[in-house]
Tab-separated table of C-alpha atoms in Angstrom:
chain	number	residue	atom	x	y	z
X	1	MET	CA	51.952	85.014	-24.870
X	2	ALA	CA	50.924	85.279	-28.538
X	3	ALA	CA	49.785	88.661	-29.807
X	4	SER	CA	46.615	87.537	-31.604
X	5	THR	CA	43.903	84.886	-31.280
X	6	ALA	CA	40.139	84.525	-31.765
X	7	VAL	CA	37.056	84.248	-29.601
X	8	GLY	CA	35.582	80.918	-30.666
X	9	SER	CA	32.720	80.425	-33.118
X	10	LEU	CA	33.292	80.226	-36.867
X	11	PRO	CA	30.868	80.095	-39.825
X	12	HIS	CA	32.254	76.875	-41.275
X	13	THR	CA	30.131	73.786	-41.800
X	14	ASP	CA	33.121	71.525	-42.490
X	15	PRO	CA	35.003	70.892	-39.225
X	16	VAL	CA	38.248	69.962	-41.000
X	17	ASP	CA	38.217	73.237	-42.928
X	18	ALA	CA	37.528	75.120	-39.690
X	19	ALA	CA	40.422	73.485	-37.858
X	20	ARG	CA	42.856	74.143	-40.668
X	21	PHE	CA	41.550	77.722	-40.934
X	22	VAL	CA	42.515	78.645	-37.361
X	23	LEU	CA	45.774	76.709	-37.478
X	24	ARG	CA	46.745	78.675	-40.595
X	25	LEU	CA	45.579	82.133	-39.555
X	26	LEU	CA	46.354	81.923	-35.817
X	27	PRO	CA	49.440	79.694	-35.642
X	28	ASP	CA	50.717	81.050	-32.312
X	29	LEU	CA	47.482	80.680	-30.348
X	30	PRO	CA	44.759	78.943	-32.372
X	31	ALA	CA	41.293	79.130	-30.848
X	32	ILE	CA	39.487	75.779	-30.933
X	33	PRO	CA	36.368	76.548	-32.954
X	34	SER	CA	32.723	75.885	-32.288
X	35	LEU	CA	30.566	75.567	-35.400
X	36	PRO	CA	26.925	76.456	-34.686
X	37	ARG	CA	26.081	76.659	-38.397
X	38	ARG	CA	27.133	73.044	-38.796
X	39	SER	CA	25.036	71.946	-35.824
X	40	ARG	CA	22.807	73.923	-33.465
X	41	ARG	CA	24.250	71.760	-30.694
X	42	GLU	CA	27.536	73.648	-31.077
X	43	GLY	CA	25.842	76.896	-30.095
X	44	MET	CA	27.081	78.375	-26.840
X	45	LEU	CA	24.038	77.574	-24.703
X	46	ALA	CA	23.372	74.175	-26.257
X	47	GLN	CA	26.993	73.122	-25.870
X	48	GLY	CA	26.922	74.214	-22.248
X	49	ALA	CA	23.757	72.275	-21.483
X	50	VAL	CA	24.600	68.981	-23.211
X	51	GLY	CA	24.851	66.208	-20.633
X	52	ILE	CA	22.718	67.832	-17.931
X	53	ALA	CA	20.103	65.289	-16.818
X	54	GLY	CA	16.594	66.570	-17.478
X	55	VAL	CA	17.635	69.089	-20.142
X	56	ALA	CA	17.167	68.499	-23.863
X	57	ILE	CA	18.382	70.543	-26.830
X	58	GLY	CA	15.704	71.544	-29.316
X	59	ALA	CA	16.149	71.556	-33.089
X	60	SER	CA	16.796	75.318	-32.927
X	61	GLY	CA	19.448	74.882	-30.236
X	62	ALA	CA	17.149	76.185	-27.481
X	63	LEU	CA	17.214	74.516	-24.073
X	64	LEU	CA	14.181	72.361	-23.284
X	65	VAL	CA	13.763	71.402	-19.642
X	66	VAL	CA	11.873	68.139	-19.296
X	67	ASP	CA	11.180	68.579	-15.576
X	68	PRO	CA	12.028	72.073	-14.241
X	69	HIS	CA	11.492	70.985	-10.631
X	70	GLY	CA	13.349	67.699	-10.938
X	71	LEU	CA	16.782	69.027	-11.839
X	72	ASP	CA	19.391	68.013	-9.286
X	73	PRO	CA	22.618	70.009	-8.802
X	74	ASP	CA	24.200	66.852	-7.370
X	75	ALA	CA	23.347	64.668	-10.368
X	76	PRO	CA	26.331	63.655	-12.509
X	77	VAL	CA	26.888	65.758	-15.622
X	78	LEU	CA	28.218	63.994	-18.697
X	79	THR	CA	30.514	65.383	-21.376
X	80	PRO	CA	29.763	63.135	-24.368
X	81	LEU	CA	32.741	63.985	-26.556
X	82	ASP	CA	31.249	61.998	-29.442
X	83	ASP	CA	28.182	64.278	-29.431
X	84	ASP	CA	27.603	66.741	-32.280
X	85	ALA	CA	28.158	69.529	-29.738
X	86	PHE	CA	31.882	68.799	-29.652
X	87	CYS	CA	32.590	67.996	-33.307
X	88	GLY	CA	34.627	71.176	-33.796
X	89	LEU	CA	36.796	70.372	-30.796
X	90	ARG	CA	37.293	66.700	-31.717
X	91	THR	CA	38.289	67.570	-35.252
X	92	PHE	CA	40.619	70.351	-34.187
X	93	LEU	CA	42.541	68.021	-31.883
X	94	VAL	CA	43.070	65.544	-34.711
X	95	GLU	CA	44.111	68.217	-37.212
X	96	ALA	CA	46.383	70.050	-34.782
X	97	GLU	CA	48.156	66.847	-33.844
X	98	ALA	CA	48.555	65.909	-37.522
X	99	ALA	CA	49.956	69.378	-38.263
X	100	GLY	CA	52.512	68.982	-35.485
X	101	HIS	CA	51.177	71.882	-33.440
X	102	ARG	CA	53.126	72.066	-30.191
X	103	GLY	CA	52.218	75.501	-28.901
X	104	ALA	CA	49.395	76.705	-26.698
X	105	VAL	CA	45.746	76.440	-27.712
X	106	LYS	CA	42.761	78.463	-26.560
X	107	TRP	CA	39.215	77.284	-25.963
X	108	GLN	CA	36.058	78.689	-24.411
X	109	VAL	CA	33.399	77.245	-22.166
X	110	THR	CA	29.909	78.555	-21.489
X	111	GLY	CA	29.939	80.329	-18.136
X	112	PRO	CA	27.705	79.376	-15.190
X	113	LEU	CA	26.018	82.767	-15.008
X	114	THR	CA	24.998	82.694	-18.668
X	115	LEU	CA	23.982	79.029	-18.530
X	116	GLY	CA	22.000	79.612	-15.334
X	117	LEU	CA	20.105	82.508	-16.925
X	118	ALA	CA	19.209	80.260	-19.870
X	119	LEU	CA	17.886	77.595	-17.500
X	120	ILE	CA	15.759	80.216	-15.748
X	121	ARG	CA	14.302	81.247	-19.108
X	122	ALA	CA	13.513	77.566	-19.704
X	123	GLY	CA	11.455	77.422	-16.489
X	124	VAL	CA	13.923	76.389	-13.770
X	125	THR	CA	13.816	78.169	-10.408
X	126	THR	CA	16.609	80.659	-9.818
X	127	GLU	CA	18.348	78.797	-7.009
X	128	THR	CA	18.278	75.461	-8.833
X	129	ALA	CA	19.281	76.989	-12.182
X	130	PHE	CA	22.500	78.518	-10.899
X	131	ALA	CA	23.378	75.500	-8.746
X	132	VAL	CA	22.938	73.158	-11.724
X	133	ALA	CA	24.856	75.518	-14.006
X	134	ALA	CA	27.793	75.790	-11.593
X	135	SER	CA	28.016	72.010	-11.291
X	136	ALA	CA	27.721	71.481	-15.051
X	137	VAL	CA	30.392	74.048	-15.916
X	138	HIS	CA	32.818	72.590	-13.379
X	139	ARG	CA	32.409	69.110	-14.860
X	140	ARG	CA	32.664	70.430	-18.419
X	141	ILE	CA	35.918	72.252	-17.690
X	142	VAL	CA	37.508	69.207	-16.066
X	143	ASP	CA	36.445	66.895	-18.902
X	144	LEU	CA	37.409	69.181	-21.787
X	145	ALA	CA	40.763	70.094	-20.259
X	146	ALA	CA	41.514	66.382	-19.968
X	147	ALA	CA	40.422	65.756	-23.561
X	148	VAL	CA	42.612	68.563	-24.901
X	149	ALA	CA	45.567	67.361	-22.827
X	150	ALA	CA	45.120	63.828	-24.178
X	151	GLY	CA	44.800	65.012	-27.778
X	152	LEU	CA	47.646	67.527	-27.637
X	153	PRO	CA	49.962	66.391	-24.838
X	154	GLY	CA	52.377	69.041	-23.692
X	155	CYS	CA	50.403	71.941	-25.174
X	156	ASP	CA	49.438	74.682	-22.737
X	157	GLN	CA	45.765	75.572	-22.607
X	158	VAL	CA	44.250	79.033	-22.375
X	159	VAL	CA	40.673	78.524	-21.176
X	160	VAL	CA	38.162	81.359	-21.215
X	161	VAL	CA	34.760	81.399	-19.518
X	162	ASP	CA	32.263	82.957	-21.935
X	163	GLU	CA	29.926	85.155	-19.891
X	164	PRO	CA	27.708	87.467	-21.961
X	165	GLY	CA	25.310	87.189	-19.025
X	166	LEU	CA	27.540	89.515	-17.009
X	167	GLY	CA	25.714	92.440	-18.581
X	168	VAL	CA	22.483	91.292	-16.914
X	169	VAL	CA	23.966	92.035	-13.492
X	170	LEU	CA	23.831	95.742	-14.376
X	171	ARG	CA	20.042	95.657	-14.651
X	172	ASP	CA	17.608	96.246	-11.818
X	173	GLU	CA	15.656	93.079	-12.659
X	174	ALA	CA	18.724	90.824	-12.480
X	175	PRO	CA	17.852	87.527	-10.747
X	176	LEU	CA	20.964	87.652	-8.562
X	177	GLY	CA	23.251	90.242	-7.027
X	178	ARG	CA	26.770	91.296	-7.877
X	179	ASP	CA	28.405	89.180	-5.179
X	180	GLU	CA	26.506	86.061	-6.199
X	181	ALA	CA	27.413	86.605	-9.858
X	182	ALA	CA	31.073	87.089	-8.973
X	183	ASP	CA	31.049	83.912	-6.878
X	184	LEU	CA	29.669	81.899	-9.799
X	185	VAL	CA	32.324	83.120	-12.221
X	186	SER	CA	35.083	82.788	-9.618
X	187	GLY	CA	34.089	79.169	-9.086
X	188	ALA	CA	34.443	78.444	-12.799
X	189	LEU	CA	37.861	80.093	-12.862
X	190	ALA	CA	38.917	77.982	-9.875
X	191	SER	CA	37.897	74.865	-11.807
X	192	ILE	CA	40.097	75.961	-14.717
X	193	GLU	CA	43.055	76.714	-12.490
X	194	GLY	CA	42.694	73.303	-10.874
X	195	SER	CA	43.246	71.607	-14.240
X	196	GLY	CA	46.935	70.774	-14.499
X	197	SER	CA	47.278	71.442	-18.242
X	198	VAL	CA	45.785	74.937	-18.137
X	199	ALA	CA	48.229	77.820	-18.294
X	200	VAL	CA	45.769	80.734	-18.202
X	201	ALA	CA	42.169	81.082	-16.965
X	202	GLY	CA	40.149	83.953	-18.386
X	203	VAL	CA	36.732	85.579	-18.734
X	204	HIS	CA	35.190	86.919	-21.952
X	205	CYS	CA	32.204	89.219	-22.295
X	206	CYS	CA	31.537	90.796	-25.669
X	207	GLY	CA	28.928	93.247	-24.423
X	208	GLU	CA	28.359	95.808	-21.705
X	209	ALA	CA	29.639	94.806	-18.280
X	210	ASP	CA	30.920	96.168	-15.004
X	211	TRP	CA	34.583	95.428	-15.680
X	212	GLY	CA	35.533	96.110	-12.077
X	213	LEU	CA	33.156	93.314	-11.071
X	214	VAL	CA	34.611	91.016	-13.740
X	215	LEU	CA	38.141	91.690	-12.492
X	216	ALA	CA	37.008	90.966	-8.933
X	217	CYS	CA	36.230	87.406	-10.096
X	218	GLY	CA	39.978	86.806	-10.348
X	219	PRO	CA	40.720	86.085	-14.026
X	220	GLN	CA	44.261	85.789	-15.317
X	221	LEU	CA	43.000	86.974	-18.715
X	222	LEU	CA	40.298	89.569	-19.335
X	223	SER	CA	38.730	89.467	-22.820
X	224	LEU	CA	36.648	92.518	-23.712
X	225	PRO	CA	35.714	94.709	-26.685
X	226	VAL	CA	37.658	97.900	-27.326
X	227	GLY	CA	35.508	100.837	-26.282
X	228	PRO	CA	34.943	103.451	-23.607
X	229	GLY	CA	33.035	101.065	-21.355
X	230	VAL	CA	36.259	100.017	-19.629
X	231	LEU	CA	37.225	103.596	-18.641
X	232	PRO	CA	35.137	103.728	-15.414
X	233	SER	CA	37.103	100.667	-14.248
X	234	ALA	CA	40.530	102.110	-15.084
X	235	THR	CA	41.766	101.982	-11.494
X	236	ALA	CA	40.786	98.336	-11.106
X	237	LEU	CA	42.332	97.549	-14.487
X	238	GLY	CA	45.578	99.207	-13.445
X	239	ARG	CA	45.775	97.103	-10.284
X	240	TYR	CA	44.990	94.000	-12.317
X	241	LEU	CA	47.821	94.697	-14.766
X	242	ASP	CA	50.203	95.486	-11.913
X	243	GLY	CA	49.449	91.998	-10.612
X	244	GLY	CA	50.453	90.426	-13.921
X	245	GLY	CA	47.001	90.097	-15.511
X	246	LEU	CA	46.564	89.869	-19.275
X	247	VAL	CA	44.008	91.661	-21.443
X	248	ALA	CA	42.696	90.358	-24.769
X	249	TRP	CA	41.500	93.486	-26.553
X	250	GLY	CA	38.606	92.877	-28.964
X	251	ALA	CA	39.988	95.412	-31.388
X	252	VAL	CA	38.287	94.312	-34.611
X	253	PRO	CA	34.489	94.727	-34.436
X	254	THR	CA	32.177	91.898	-35.469
X	255	ASP	CA	28.887	93.818	-35.615
X	256	ARG	CA	29.520	96.306	-38.443
X	257	PRO	CA	31.197	96.596	-41.859
X	258	LEU	CA	34.960	96.177	-41.782
X	259	SER	CA	37.522	98.848	-42.530
X	260	ALA	CA	39.865	98.024	-45.397
X	261	GLN	CA	42.887	98.777	-43.236
X	262	ALA	CA	43.996	97.619	-39.780
X	263	ASP	CA	45.303	101.124	-38.989
X	264	ARG	CA	41.837	102.291	-37.972
X	265	TYR	CA	41.524	99.571	-35.339
X	266	TRP	CA	45.067	100.089	-34.130
X	267	HIS	CA	44.418	103.814	-33.721
X	268	ASP	CA	41.192	103.109	-31.813
X	269	LEU	CA	43.069	100.778	-29.464
X	270	VAL	CA	45.910	103.244	-28.907
X	271	ALA	CA	43.417	106.046	-28.258
X	272	LEU	CA	41.753	103.915	-25.579
X	273	TRP	CA	45.124	103.103	-24.060
X	274	CYS	CA	45.933	106.836	-23.922
X	275	GLU	CA	42.726	107.474	-21.998
X	276	LEU	CA	43.582	104.679	-19.582
X	277	VAL	CA	47.095	106.053	-19.094
X	278	ARG	CA	45.584	109.440	-18.226
X	279	SER	CA	43.637	107.582	-15.518
X	280	GLY	CA	46.840	106.151	-14.069
X	281	VAL	CA	47.236	102.817	-15.873
X	282	ASP	CA	50.846	101.803	-16.587
X	283	PRO	CA	51.504	102.339	-20.339
X	284	ILE	CA	54.188	99.647	-20.475
X	285	ARG	CA	51.935	96.993	-18.961
X	286	LEU	CA	49.126	97.942	-21.339
X	287	ARG	CA	51.370	97.089	-24.267
X	288	THR	CA	53.307	94.138	-22.926
X	289	GLN	CA	50.431	92.268	-21.225
X	290	ALA	CA	48.078	92.369	-24.180
X	291	LEU	CA	46.566	90.175	-26.867
X	292	VAL	CA	44.277	91.199	-29.698
X	293	THR	CA	41.112	89.379	-30.827
X	294	PRO	CA	37.911	90.039	-32.740
X	295	ALA	CA	35.309	91.639	-30.502
X	296	CYS	CA	33.220	88.457	-30.527
X	297	GLY	CA	32.730	85.185	-32.376
X	298	LEU	CA	32.481	84.967	-36.163
X	299	ALA	CA	29.602	82.531	-36.711
X	300	HIS	CA	27.433	85.262	-38.255
X	301	HIS	CA	30.016	86.101	-40.926
X	302	ASP	CA	30.765	84.143	-44.064
X	303	VAL	CA	34.078	82.321	-44.352
X	304	ASP	CA	35.771	85.024	-46.439
X	305	GLN	CA	34.659	87.728	-44.010
X	306	ALA	CA	35.877	85.674	-41.069
X	307	ALA	CA	39.253	85.294	-42.769
X	308	ARG	CA	39.476	89.042	-43.299
X	309	VAL	CA	38.625	89.699	-39.638
X	310	LEU	CA	41.423	87.393	-38.497
X	311	GLU	CA	43.839	88.966	-40.988
X	312	LEU	CA	43.054	92.380	-39.493
X	313	VAL	CA	43.475	90.941	-36.001
X	314	ALA	CA	46.894	89.603	-36.986
X	315	GLU	CA	47.906	92.975	-38.436
X	316	VAL	CA	46.907	94.785	-35.249
X	317	GLY	CA	48.694	92.066	-33.280
X	318	THR	CA	51.897	92.678	-35.226
X	319	LYS	CA	51.716	96.389	-34.448
X	320	MET	CA	51.040	95.562	-30.807
X	321	ALA	CA	54.002	93.177	-30.600
X	322	THR	CA	56.301	95.758	-32.186
X	323	GLN	CA	55.250	98.396	-29.679
X	324	ALA	CA	55.634	95.956	-26.792
X	325	VAL	CA	59.210	95.163	-27.830
X	326	ALA	CA	59.987	98.871	-28.256
X	327	ALA	CA	58.483	99.680	-24.875
X	328	THR	CA	60.554	96.983	-23.204
X	329	MET	CA	63.751	98.165	-24.890
X	330	ASN	CA	63.087	101.766	-23.894
X	331	LEU	CA	62.450	100.675	-20.332
X	332	GLY	CA	65.706	98.745	-20.305
X	333	GLY	CA	67.597	101.661	-21.799
């Protein structure tokens, strides 16, 4: 597994530039970009809702439900690959094939919990919202996995369910319980794992979450920001790593000014690892079953800032890979 990758969104308005950007800066595991500045339809919620009968996308990218009571979870969901919502993906496939990329690629899909919450905000009843969202995400995963396989035959796919809505489950006013939320996310992961071209199925949440609950959903890859929020779930994380799970550490923040040097972010990551080791997590697995990413997407940066973030990610990734090799050699010795 490559040491560094990205989360998804970029600030570019030119899809060719965006594709070449990730292929250049993340050659081992390029993340197929979404470009919400180019089109609001490439925003996370809009992209997730495209093709759902009865749902329209407003000029701002907000979901507009034509008939909140007429949505049908059994209605077919389309994935119109020629839609503006998928321009970044279409262009990446063309550019990656032209560049001769033969390695793995990573892409994200809006999760059913987050999409369901957006439908509720748009006026859909809770039961219908989550049923429609689960159906839509399943269809989207199947269709996009097939499109990526057709565009880049032989390339493994790392597919990550984007679930910022997981933080809502921590709140008293959450519209569904922990078990129901876990079932929704688990269903999306099962859809990914059922796609023959997918090598790894993961979950990303860039905010506060109950990481023990997220791990209970059964991801093969956990993508989370570096910070103390994971410490209460150290025992669950240790079991997850013992079972072969991977962690993508969001080591470079995306919500504050950047440090000039990657050392700061590397030290922060190592300090967190030390705390986890004190809680019983295997130090070798922490280093050898790890990737590094930005904490979240980069659509709110400018292109130069986004490039610097990915350069810092790559620098931390190099340090991580060096430590992983050293740890393996020491273990063998």
